PDB file of C-alpha atoms in Angstrom:
ATOM      1  CA  UNK A   1       0.160   0.007  -0.339  1.00 52.00           C
ATOM      2  CA  UNK A   2       0.797   3.531  -1.123  1.00 49.00           C
ATOM      3  CA  UNK A   3       2.772   5.891   1.741  1.00 54.00           C
ATOM      4  CA  UNK A   4       1.923   8.808   0.509  1.00 52.00           C
ATOM      5  CA  UNK A   5      -1.514  10.889   0.080  1.00 53.00           C
ATOM      6  CA  UNK A   6      -3.457  10.550  -2.557  1.00 48.00           C
ATOM      7  CA  UNK A   7      -3.935  14.000  -4.594  1.00 48.00           C
ATOM      8  CA  UNK A   8      -6.972  16.260  -3.451  1.00 51.00           C
ATOM      9  CA  UNK A   9     -10.215  16.545  -5.240  1.00 52.00           C
ATOM     10  CA  UNK A  10     -13.582  17.478  -4.651  1.00 47.00           C
ATOM     11  CA  UNK A  11     -14.610  13.601  -4.033  1.00 67.00           C
ATOM     12  CA  UNK A  12     -11.097  12.699  -2.048  1.00 91.00           C
ATOM     13  CA  UNK A  13     -11.283  10.406   0.277  1.00 94.00           C
ATOM     14  CA  UNK A  14      -8.822  11.402   2.329  1.00 96.00           C
ATOM     15  CA  UNK A  15     -11.135  15.334   2.444  1.00 96.00           C
ATOM     16  CA  UNK A  16     -13.629  13.157   3.444  1.00 97.00           C
ATOM     17  CA  UNK A  17     -12.428  10.923   6.267  1.00 98.00           C
ATOM     18  CA  UNK A  18     -10.395  14.484   7.651  1.00 98.00           C
ATOM     19  CA  UNK A  19     -13.293  15.911   7.558  1.00 98.00           C
ATOM     20  CA  UNK A  20     -14.936  13.015   9.749  1.00 98.00           C
ATOM     21  CA  UNK A  21     -11.874  13.264  12.083  1.00 98.00           C
ATOM     22  CA  UNK A  22     -12.688  16.908  12.634  1.00 98.00           C
ATOM     23  CA  UNK A  23     -16.136  17.061  13.306  1.00 98.00           C
ATOM     24  CA  UNK A  24     -15.710  13.794  16.039  1.00 98.00           C
ATOM     25  CA  UNK A  25     -13.594  15.441  17.494  1.00 98.00           C
ATOM     26  CA  UNK A  26     -16.848  17.582  18.882  1.00 98.00           C
ATOM     27  CA  UNK A  27     -18.649  14.838  19.273  1.00 98.00           C
ATOM     28  CA  UNK A  28     -15.621  14.010  22.453  1.00 98.00           C
ATOM     29  CA  UNK A  29     -16.811  18.054  23.491  1.00 98.00           C
ATOM     30  CA  UNK A  30     -21.063  16.921  23.612  1.00 98.00           C
ATOM     31  CA  UNK A  31     -20.235  14.018  25.709  1.00 98.00           C
ATOM     32  CA  UNK A  32     -17.816  15.481  27.915  1.00 98.00           C
ATOM     33  CA  UNK A  33     -15.242  12.576  27.437  1.00 98.00           C
ATOM     34  CA  UNK A  34     -12.269  16.082  27.302  1.00 98.00           C
ATOM     35  CA  UNK A  35     -11.697  19.305  28.699  1.00 97.00           C
ATOM     36  CA  UNK A  36      -9.063  21.859  27.373  1.00 97.00           C
ATOM     37  CA  UNK A  37      -7.306  20.482  24.282  1.00 98.00           C
ATOM     38  CA  UNK A  38      -6.737  16.645  25.848  1.00 97.00           C
ATOM     39  CA  UNK A  39      -8.026  13.742  23.942  1.00 98.00           C
ATOM     40  CA  UNK A  40      -8.109  12.751  19.781  1.00 98.00           C
ATOM     41  CA  UNK A  41      -9.161  10.872  17.011  1.00 98.00           C
ATOM     42  CA  UNK A  42      -7.307   9.377  14.603  1.00 98.00           C
ATOM     43  CA  UNK A  43      -8.728   7.278  11.307  1.00 98.00           C
ATOM     44  CA  UNK A  44      -7.131   4.856   9.509  1.00 98.00           C
ATOM     45  CA  UNK A  45      -6.958   5.693   5.332  1.00 98.00           C
ATOM     46  CA  UNK A  46      -8.196   3.282   3.328  1.00 96.00           C
ATOM     47  CA  UNK A  47      -6.240   1.658   0.614  1.00 92.00           C
ATOM     48  CA  UNK A  48      -3.155   3.836   2.264  1.00 95.00           C
ATOM     49  CA  UNK A  49      -0.415   3.002   5.086  1.00 97.00           C
ATOM     50  CA  UNK A  50      -1.898   6.596   6.424  1.00 98.00           C
ATOM     51  CA  UNK A  51      -4.228   7.730   9.499  1.00 98.00           C
ATOM     52  CA  UNK A  52      -5.717  11.053  10.134  1.00 98.00           C
ATOM     53  CA  UNK A  53      -5.403  12.685  13.858  1.00 98.00           C
ATOM     54  CA  UNK A  54      -5.553  16.042  15.136  1.00 98.00           C
ATOM     55  CA  UNK A  55      -3.100  18.686  16.198  1.00 98.00           C
ATOM     56  CA  UNK A  56      -1.329  18.704  19.298  1.00 98.00           C
ATOM     57  CA  UNK A  57      -2.491  21.367  21.987  1.00 98.00           C
ATOM     58  CA  UNK A  58      -5.247  23.338  19.375  1.00 98.00           C
ATOM     59  CA  UNK A  59      -8.577  24.119  20.992  1.00 98.00           C
ATOM     60  CA  UNK A  60     -11.869  22.025  20.056  1.00 98.00           C
ATOM     61  CA  UNK A  61     -12.971  24.713  18.711  1.00 98.00           C
ATOM     62  CA  UNK A  62     -10.360  25.671  16.232  1.00 98.00           C
ATOM     63  CA  UNK A  63     -10.172  22.142  14.711  1.00 98.00           C
ATOM     64  CA  UNK A  64     -10.949  21.914  11.162  1.00 98.00           C
ATOM     65  CA  UNK A  65     -10.475  19.762   8.295  1.00 98.00           C
ATOM     66  CA  UNK A  66      -7.823  21.399   6.982  1.00 97.00           C
ATOM     67  CA  UNK A  67      -5.529  21.779   9.895  1.00 98.00           C
ATOM     68  CA  UNK A  68      -5.829  17.462  10.638  1.00 98.00           C
ATOM     69  CA  UNK A  69      -2.323  16.222   9.806  1.00 98.00           C
ATOM     70  CA  UNK A  70      -1.970  12.776   7.909  1.00 98.00           C
ATOM     71  CA  UNK A  71       0.639  10.408   9.289  1.00 98.00           C
ATOM     72  CA  UNK A  72       2.533   7.211   8.386  1.00 98.00           C
ATOM     73  CA  UNK A  73       2.132   4.137  10.289  1.00 98.00           C
ATOM     74  CA  UNK A  74       5.427   5.533  12.050  1.00 98.00           C
ATOM     75  CA  UNK A  75       3.655   8.054  12.937  1.00 98.00           C
ATOM     76  CA  UNK A  76       5.914  10.849  10.763  1.00 98.00           C
ATOM     77  CA  UNK A  77       4.352  13.495   8.925  1.00 98.00           C
ATOM     78  CA  UNK A  78       3.773  13.219   5.586  1.00 98.00           C
ATOM     79  CA  UNK A  79       0.939  16.203   5.435  1.00 98.00           C
ATOM     80  CA  UNK A  80       0.469  19.182   8.009  1.00 97.00           C
ATOM     81  CA  UNK A  81       1.296  22.299   9.006  1.00 96.00           C
ATOM     82  CA  UNK A  82       1.180  21.609  12.752  1.00 98.00           C
ATOM     83  CA  UNK A  83       2.407  19.087  14.793  1.00 98.00           C
ATOM     84  CA  UNK A  84       1.020  16.544  15.494  1.00 98.00           C
ATOM     85  CA  UNK A  85      -0.796  14.765  18.589  1.00 98.00           C
ATOM     86  CA  UNK A  86       1.951  13.376  21.469  1.00 97.00           C
ATOM     87  CA  UNK A  87      -0.309  10.231  21.471  1.00 98.00           C
ATOM     88  CA  UNK A  88       0.497  10.175  17.480  1.00 98.00           C
ATOM     89  CA  UNK A  89       2.895   7.211  18.178  1.00 98.00           C
ATOM     90  CA  UNK A  90       0.411   5.490  20.716  1.00 98.00           C
ATOM     91  CA  UNK A  91      -1.888   5.261  17.266  1.00 98.00           C
ATOM     92  CA  UNK A  92       0.175   4.316  15.027  1.00 98.00           C
ATOM     93  CA  UNK A  93       1.261   1.073  17.422  1.00 98.00           C
ATOM     94  CA  UNK A  94      -2.089   0.347  17.164  1.00 98.00           C
ATOM     95  CA  UNK A  95      -2.623   0.764  13.723  1.00 98.00           C
ATOM     96  CA  UNK A  96       0.638  -1.334  12.461  1.00 98.00           C
ATOM     97  CA  UNK A  97      -0.238  -4.238  15.089  1.00 98.00           C
ATOM     98  CA  UNK A  98      -3.887  -4.357  14.538  1.00 98.00           C
ATOM     99  CA  UNK A  99      -4.811  -3.808  10.950  1.00 97.00           C
ATOM    100  CA  UNK A 100      -8.431  -4.796  11.399  1.00 97.00           C
ATOM    101  CA  UNK A 101      -8.418  -0.848  13.434  1.00 98.00           C
ATOM    102  CA  UNK A 102     -10.079   1.638  11.389  1.00 98.00           C
ATOM    103  CA  UNK A 103     -10.550   4.297  14.319  1.00 98.00           C
ATOM    104  CA  UNK A 104      -9.014   4.848  17.405  1.00 99.00           C
ATOM    105  CA  UNK A 105      -9.847   7.273  20.161  1.00 98.00           C
ATOM    106  CA  UNK A 106      -8.097   8.464  23.532  1.00 98.00           C
ATOM    107  CA  UNK A 107     -10.074  10.318  26.634  1.00 98.00           C
ATOM    108  CA  UNK A 108      -9.622  11.680  30.039  1.00 98.00           C
ATOM    109  CA  UNK A 109     -13.320  11.112  30.848  1.00 98.00           C
ATOM    110  CA  UNK A 110     -13.920  11.631  34.530  1.00 98.00           C
ATOM    111  CA  UNK A 111     -15.272   8.345  35.326  1.00 98.00           C
ATOM    112  CA  UNK A 112     -13.268   6.077  33.256  1.00 98.00           C
ATOM    113  CA  UNK A 113      -9.922   7.876  34.608  1.00 98.00           C
ATOM    114  CA  UNK A 114     -11.135   7.185  38.129  1.00 98.00           C
ATOM    115  CA  UNK A 115     -10.843   3.492  38.220  1.00 98.00           C
ATOM    116  CA  UNK A 116      -7.484   3.356  35.610  1.00 98.00           C
ATOM    117  CA  UNK A 117      -6.420   5.345  38.546  1.00 98.00           C
ATOM    118  CA  UNK A 118      -6.893   3.053  40.810  1.00 98.00           C
ATOM    119  CA  UNK A 119      -5.811   0.619  38.025  1.00 98.00           C
ATOM    120  CA  UNK A 120      -9.012  -1.730  38.112  1.00 98.00           C
ATOM    121  CA  UNK A 121     -11.084  -3.009  35.763  1.00 98.00           C
ATOM    122  CA  UNK A 122     -14.467  -2.480  34.785  1.00 98.00           C
ATOM    123  CA  UNK A 123     -16.103  -5.086  35.584  1.00 98.00           C
ATOM    124  CA  UNK A 124     -19.377  -6.810  34.006  1.00 98.00           C
ATOM    125  CA  UNK A 125     -22.456  -5.623  35.893  1.00 98.00           C
ATOM    126  CA  UNK A 126     -24.535  -4.285  33.494  1.00 98.00           C
ATOM    127  CA  UNK A 127     -26.275  -5.241  29.839  1.00 98.00           C
ATOM    128  CA  UNK A 128     -24.799  -2.641  28.314  1.00 98.00           C
ATOM    129  CA  UNK A 129     -21.839  -3.190  29.210  1.00 98.00           C
ATOM    130  CA  UNK A 130     -22.555  -7.448  28.355  1.00 98.00           C
ATOM    131  CA  UNK A 131     -23.218  -5.585  24.680  1.00 98.00           C
ATOM    132  CA  UNK A 132     -20.702  -3.715  23.645  1.00 98.00           C
ATOM    133  CA  UNK A 133     -17.757  -5.058  25.288  1.00 98.00           C
ATOM    134  CA  UNK A 134     -18.234  -8.834  25.344  1.00 98.00           C
ATOM    135  CA  UNK A 135     -17.161  -9.032  29.342  1.00 98.00           C
ATOM    136  CA  UNK A 136     -14.984  -6.107  31.551  1.00 98.00           C
ATOM    137  CA  UNK A 137     -13.426  -3.465  30.104  1.00 98.00           C
ATOM    138  CA  UNK A 138     -10.212  -4.020  31.457  1.00 98.00           C
ATOM    139  CA  UNK A 139      -6.647  -2.615  32.548  1.00 98.00           C
ATOM    140  CA  UNK A 140      -3.434  -2.247  30.427  1.00 98.00           C
ATOM    141  CA  UNK A 141       0.081  -1.174  31.544  1.00 98.00           C
ATOM    142  CA  UNK A 142       1.109   1.722  33.334  1.00 98.00           C
ATOM    143  CA  UNK A 143       3.470   3.845  30.437  1.00 98.00           C
ATOM    144  CA  UNK A 144       4.655   7.212  30.003  1.00 96.00           C
ATOM    145  CA  UNK A 145       4.185   9.569  26.963  1.00 93.00           C
ATOM    146  CA  UNK A 146       6.177   9.714  24.210  1.00 89.00           C
ATOM    147  CA  UNK A 147       6.666   7.145  22.688  1.00 94.00           C
ATOM    148  CA  UNK A 148       5.030   3.463  21.528  1.00 97.00           C
ATOM    149  CA  UNK A 149       4.997   1.963  24.676  1.00 98.00           C
ATOM    150  CA  UNK A 150       1.176   3.284  25.055  1.00 98.00           C
ATOM    151  CA  UNK A 151       0.551   1.629  22.026  1.00 98.00           C
ATOM    152  CA  UNK A 152       2.470  -1.794  22.503  1.00 98.00           C
ATOM    153  CA  UNK A 153       0.614  -1.445  26.114  1.00 98.00           C
ATOM    154  CA  UNK A 154      -3.016  -1.231  24.514  1.00 98.00           C
ATOM    155  CA  UNK A 155      -2.106  -3.698  21.977  1.00 98.00           C
ATOM    156  CA  UNK A 156      -1.530  -6.301  24.564  1.00 98.00           C
ATOM    157  CA  UNK A 157      -4.406  -5.563  26.230  1.00 98.00           C
ATOM    158  CA  UNK A 158      -6.921  -6.117  23.668  1.00 98.00           C
ATOM    159  CA  UNK A 159      -5.446  -8.117  21.349  1.00 96.00           C
ATOM    160  CA  UNK A 160      -7.739 -11.476  21.426  1.00 89.00           C
ATOM    161  CA  UNK A 161      -9.866  -9.160  24.225  1.00 96.00           C
ATOM    162  CA  UNK A 162     -13.778  -8.182  23.096  1.00 98.00           C
ATOM    163  CA  UNK A 163     -13.869  -5.143  24.861  1.00 98.00           C
ATOM    164  CA  UNK A 164     -12.523  -2.391  22.489  1.00 98.00           C
ATOM    165  CA  UNK A 165     -11.917  -0.367  24.986  1.00 99.00           C
ATOM    166  CA  UNK A 166      -8.940  -0.157  27.948  1.00 99.00           C
ATOM    167  CA  UNK A 167      -7.808   1.805  30.246  1.00 98.00           C
ATOM    168  CA  UNK A 168      -4.179   2.652  30.489  1.00 98.00           C
ATOM    169  CA  UNK A 169      -3.282   2.585  34.349  1.00 98.00           C
ATOM    170  CA  UNK A 170      -3.013   5.884  35.451  1.00 98.00           C
ATOM    171  CA  UNK A 171      -3.984   7.785  32.473  1.00 98.00           C
ATOM    172  CA  UNK A 172      -6.829   7.521  30.461  1.00 98.00           C
ATOM    173  CA  UNK A 173      -9.127   5.670  28.059  1.00 98.00           C
ATOM    174  CA  UNK A 174      -8.270   4.445  24.719  1.00 98.00           C
ATOM    175  CA  UNK A 175     -10.789   3.110  22.418  1.00 99.00           C
ATOM    176  CA  UNK A 176     -10.716   1.527  19.248  1.00 98.00           C
ATOM    177  CA  UNK A 177     -13.137   0.078  16.207  1.00 98.00           C
ATOM    178  CA  UNK A 178     -13.555  -0.397  12.704  1.00 98.00           C
ATOM    179  CA  UNK A 179     -14.439   3.014  12.193  1.00 98.00           C
ATOM    180  CA  UNK A 180     -13.442   6.403  13.940  1.00 98.00           C
ATOM    181  CA  UNK A 181     -17.176   6.587  14.608  1.00 98.00           C
ATOM    182  CA  UNK A 182     -16.897   3.230  16.043  1.00 98.00           C
ATOM    183  CA  UNK A 183     -14.032   4.083  18.442  1.00 98.00           C
ATOM    184  CA  UNK A 184     -15.864   7.552  19.844  1.00 98.00           C
ATOM    185  CA  UNK A 185     -19.018   5.203  20.263  1.00 98.00           C
ATOM    186  CA  UNK A 186     -17.535   2.815  22.597  1.00 98.00           C
ATOM    187  CA  UNK A 187     -15.630   5.554  24.558  1.00 98.00           C
ATOM    188  CA  UNK A 188     -18.559   7.512  24.583  1.00 98.00           C
ATOM    189  CA  UNK A 189     -19.986   3.752  25.728  1.00 98.00           C
ATOM    190  CA  UNK A 190     -17.193   3.277  28.392  1.00 98.00           C
ATOM    191  CA  UNK A 191     -18.127   6.706  30.187  1.00 98.00           C
ATOM    192  CA  UNK A 192     -21.564   5.232  30.587  1.00 98.00           C
ATOM    193  CA  UNK A 193     -21.017   2.489  32.194  1.00 98.00           C
ATOM    194  CA  UNK A 194     -17.948   3.182  34.422  1.00 98.00           C
ATOM    195  CA  UNK A 195     -20.158   6.061  36.413  1.00 98.00           C
ATOM    196  CA  UNK A 196     -23.146   3.722  36.555  1.00 98.00           C
ATOM    197  CA  UNK A 197     -21.161   0.623  37.856  1.00 98.00           C
ATOM    198  CA  UNK A 198     -19.335   3.185  40.557  1.00 98.00           C
ATOM    199  CA  UNK A 199     -22.563   4.540  41.637  1.00 98.00           C
ATOM    200  CA  UNK A 200     -23.979   1.617  41.826  1.00 98.00           C
ATOM    201  CA  UNK A 201     -20.786   0.278  44.341  1.00 98.00           C
ATOM    202  CA  UNK A 202     -21.421   3.193  46.251  1.00 97.00           C
ATOM    203  CA  UNK A 203     -24.742   1.464  47.371  1.00 98.00           C
ATOM    204  CA  UNK A 204     -23.229  -2.596  47.916  1.00 98.00           C
ATOM    205  CA  UNK A 205     -22.023  -4.694  45.886  1.00 97.00           C
ATOM    206  CA  UNK A 206     -23.166  -5.073  41.864  1.00 98.00           C
ATOM    207  CA  UNK A 207     -23.945  -8.385  40.474  1.00 98.00           C
ATOM    208  CA  UNK A 208     -22.074 -10.192  37.945  1.00 97.00           C
ATOM    209  CA  UNK A 209     -24.450 -11.919  34.545  1.00 98.00           C
ATOM    210  CA  UNK A 210     -23.139 -15.151  34.497  1.00 98.00           C
ATOM    211  CA  UNK A 211     -20.959 -15.995  31.502  1.00 98.00           C
ATOM    212  CA  UNK A 212     -23.031 -17.600  28.820  1.00 98.00           C
ATOM    213  CA  UNK A 213     -25.154 -14.978  29.522  1.00 98.00           C
ATOM    214  CA  UNK A 214     -23.167 -12.575  28.302  1.00 98.00           C
ATOM    215  CA  UNK A 215     -21.997 -14.103  26.042  1.00 98.00           C
ATOM    216  CA  UNK A 216     -25.567 -14.128  24.551  1.00 98.00           C
ATOM    217  CA  UNK A 217     -26.281 -10.148  24.674  1.00 98.00           C
ATOM    218  CA  UNK A 218     -22.893  -9.392  23.551  1.00 98.00           C
ATOM    219  CA  UNK A 219     -23.826 -11.880  20.149  1.00 98.00           C
ATOM    220  CA  UNK A 220     -27.520 -10.357  19.559  1.00 97.00           C
ATOM    221  CA  UNK A 221     -25.499  -7.016  20.050  1.00 97.00           C
ATOM    222  CA  UNK A 222     -22.719  -7.347  17.718  1.00 96.00           C
ATOM    223  CA  UNK A 223     -25.631  -9.191  14.688  1.00 95.00           C
ATOM    224  CA  UNK A 224     -29.197  -8.911  15.502  1.00 95.00           C
ATOM    225  CA  UNK A 225     -29.766  -5.371  16.946  1.00 90.00           C
ATOM    226  CA  UNK A 226     -30.345  -2.486  14.955  1.00 85.00           C
ATOM    227  CA  UNK A 227     -31.911  -2.212  11.371  1.00 86.00           C
ATOM    228  CA  UNK A 228     -30.394  -5.444   9.273  1.00 74.00           C
ATOM    229  CA  UNK A 229     -29.761  -5.417   5.856  1.00 74.00           C
ATOM    230  CA  UNK A 230     -33.001  -5.807   3.528  1.00 75.00           C
ATOM    231  CA  UNK A 231     -34.036  -9.820   2.517  1.00 69.00           C
ATOM    232  CA  UNK A 232     -33.185  -9.467  -1.548  1.00 74.00           C
ATOM    233  CA  UNK A 233     -36.650 -10.203  -3.342  1.00 68.00           C
ATOM    234  CA  UNK A 234     -38.225 -12.916  -4.613  1.00 68.00           C
ATOM    235  CA  UNK A 235     -37.969 -13.382  -8.817  1.00 67.00           C
ATOM    236  CA  UNK A 236     -41.521 -12.403 -10.107  1.00 62.00           C
ATOM    237  CA  UNK A 237     -43.541 -15.142 -11.354  1.00 60.00           C
ATOM    238  CA  UNK A 238     -43.894 -14.726 -15.083  1.00 63.00           C
ATOM    239  CA  UNK A 239     -47.111 -15.003 -16.335  1.00 59.00           C
ATOM    240  CA  UNK A 240     -48.118 -18.581 -18.479  1.00 60.00           C
ATOM    241  CA  UNK A 241     -48.569 -18.230 -22.495  1.00 59.00           C
ATOM    242  CA  UNK A 242     -49.956 -20.477 -24.754  1.00 57.00           C
ATOM    243  CA  UNK A 243     -46.379 -21.571 -25.439  1.00 57.00           C
ATOM    244  CA  UNK A 244     -46.294 -23.175 -21.765  1.00 55.00           C
ATOM    245  CA  UNK A 245     -49.667 -24.840 -21.804  1.00 51.00           C
ATOM    246  CA  UNK A 246     -49.251 -26.225 -25.384  1.00 53.00           C
ATOM    247  CA  UNK A 247     -47.860 -29.642 -25.127  1.00 51.00           C
ATOM    248  CA  UNK A 248     -44.722 -30.837 -26.170  1.00 49.00           C
ATOM    249  CA  UNK A 249     -43.218 -31.398 -30.059  1.00 49.00           C
ATOM    250  CA  UNK A 250     -41.518 -34.912 -29.346  1.00 43.00           C
ATOM    251  CA  UNK A 251     -40.785 -35.034 -32.701  1.00 46.00           C
ATOM    252  CA  UNK A 252     -43.478 -37.356 -33.708  1.00 43.00           C
ATOM    253  CA  UNK A 253     -45.401 -36.676 -37.532  1.00 42.00           C
ATOM    254  CA  UNK A 254     -49.232 -37.587 -38.037  1.00 41.00           C
TER     255      UNK A 254
END
């Protein structure tokens, strides 16, 4: 695959992706998952070894499609005038080692970070958790920003795990998805259930969901829930014609 950005045009897929990534950052603000300039969204560019990510330290109100940064899978800037997010190396590592991932999100949302500060996984005690995460939300190892150590921890924790979210110890939330929108949804859901389970623990011991029921809930949500593609229509029967009802010519002459 190419590591050079496609030429820009009105129907350019890269231009559309830059807009999508820019717009999705506003969802982080809308759901109160970030403060100031913290947090980021990235998306893999289909058909190339590139991804789009936000610039570092830029206010959310100032983010536009034009100031999104295009990087290669080593985290090097390919297109863009600003420095990329400080988490770029982590995102790049995930894309290199998890080819099925099309989007990565990082937030410092309050309740999920509270669990991360304790180094404690969020237990699967809600059907919404079984649906989205297929079990608990796991904790990844402590790692410093600056190289791909965080990315290594994300991959080691989530590879082979059904959860699209990981709580990196003493840090925050990283989520993955088939695309950037799916990763943002996982980040929103992660904070929602982290808050609810926290409140539940103030009232007593939350009740775990049996593993077999978690499996059934996860399968239903992932494969049945929502609008399913319409089944192809059966072909309309052709009306009978005189030729259909006339005895077949068997080659016998009168």
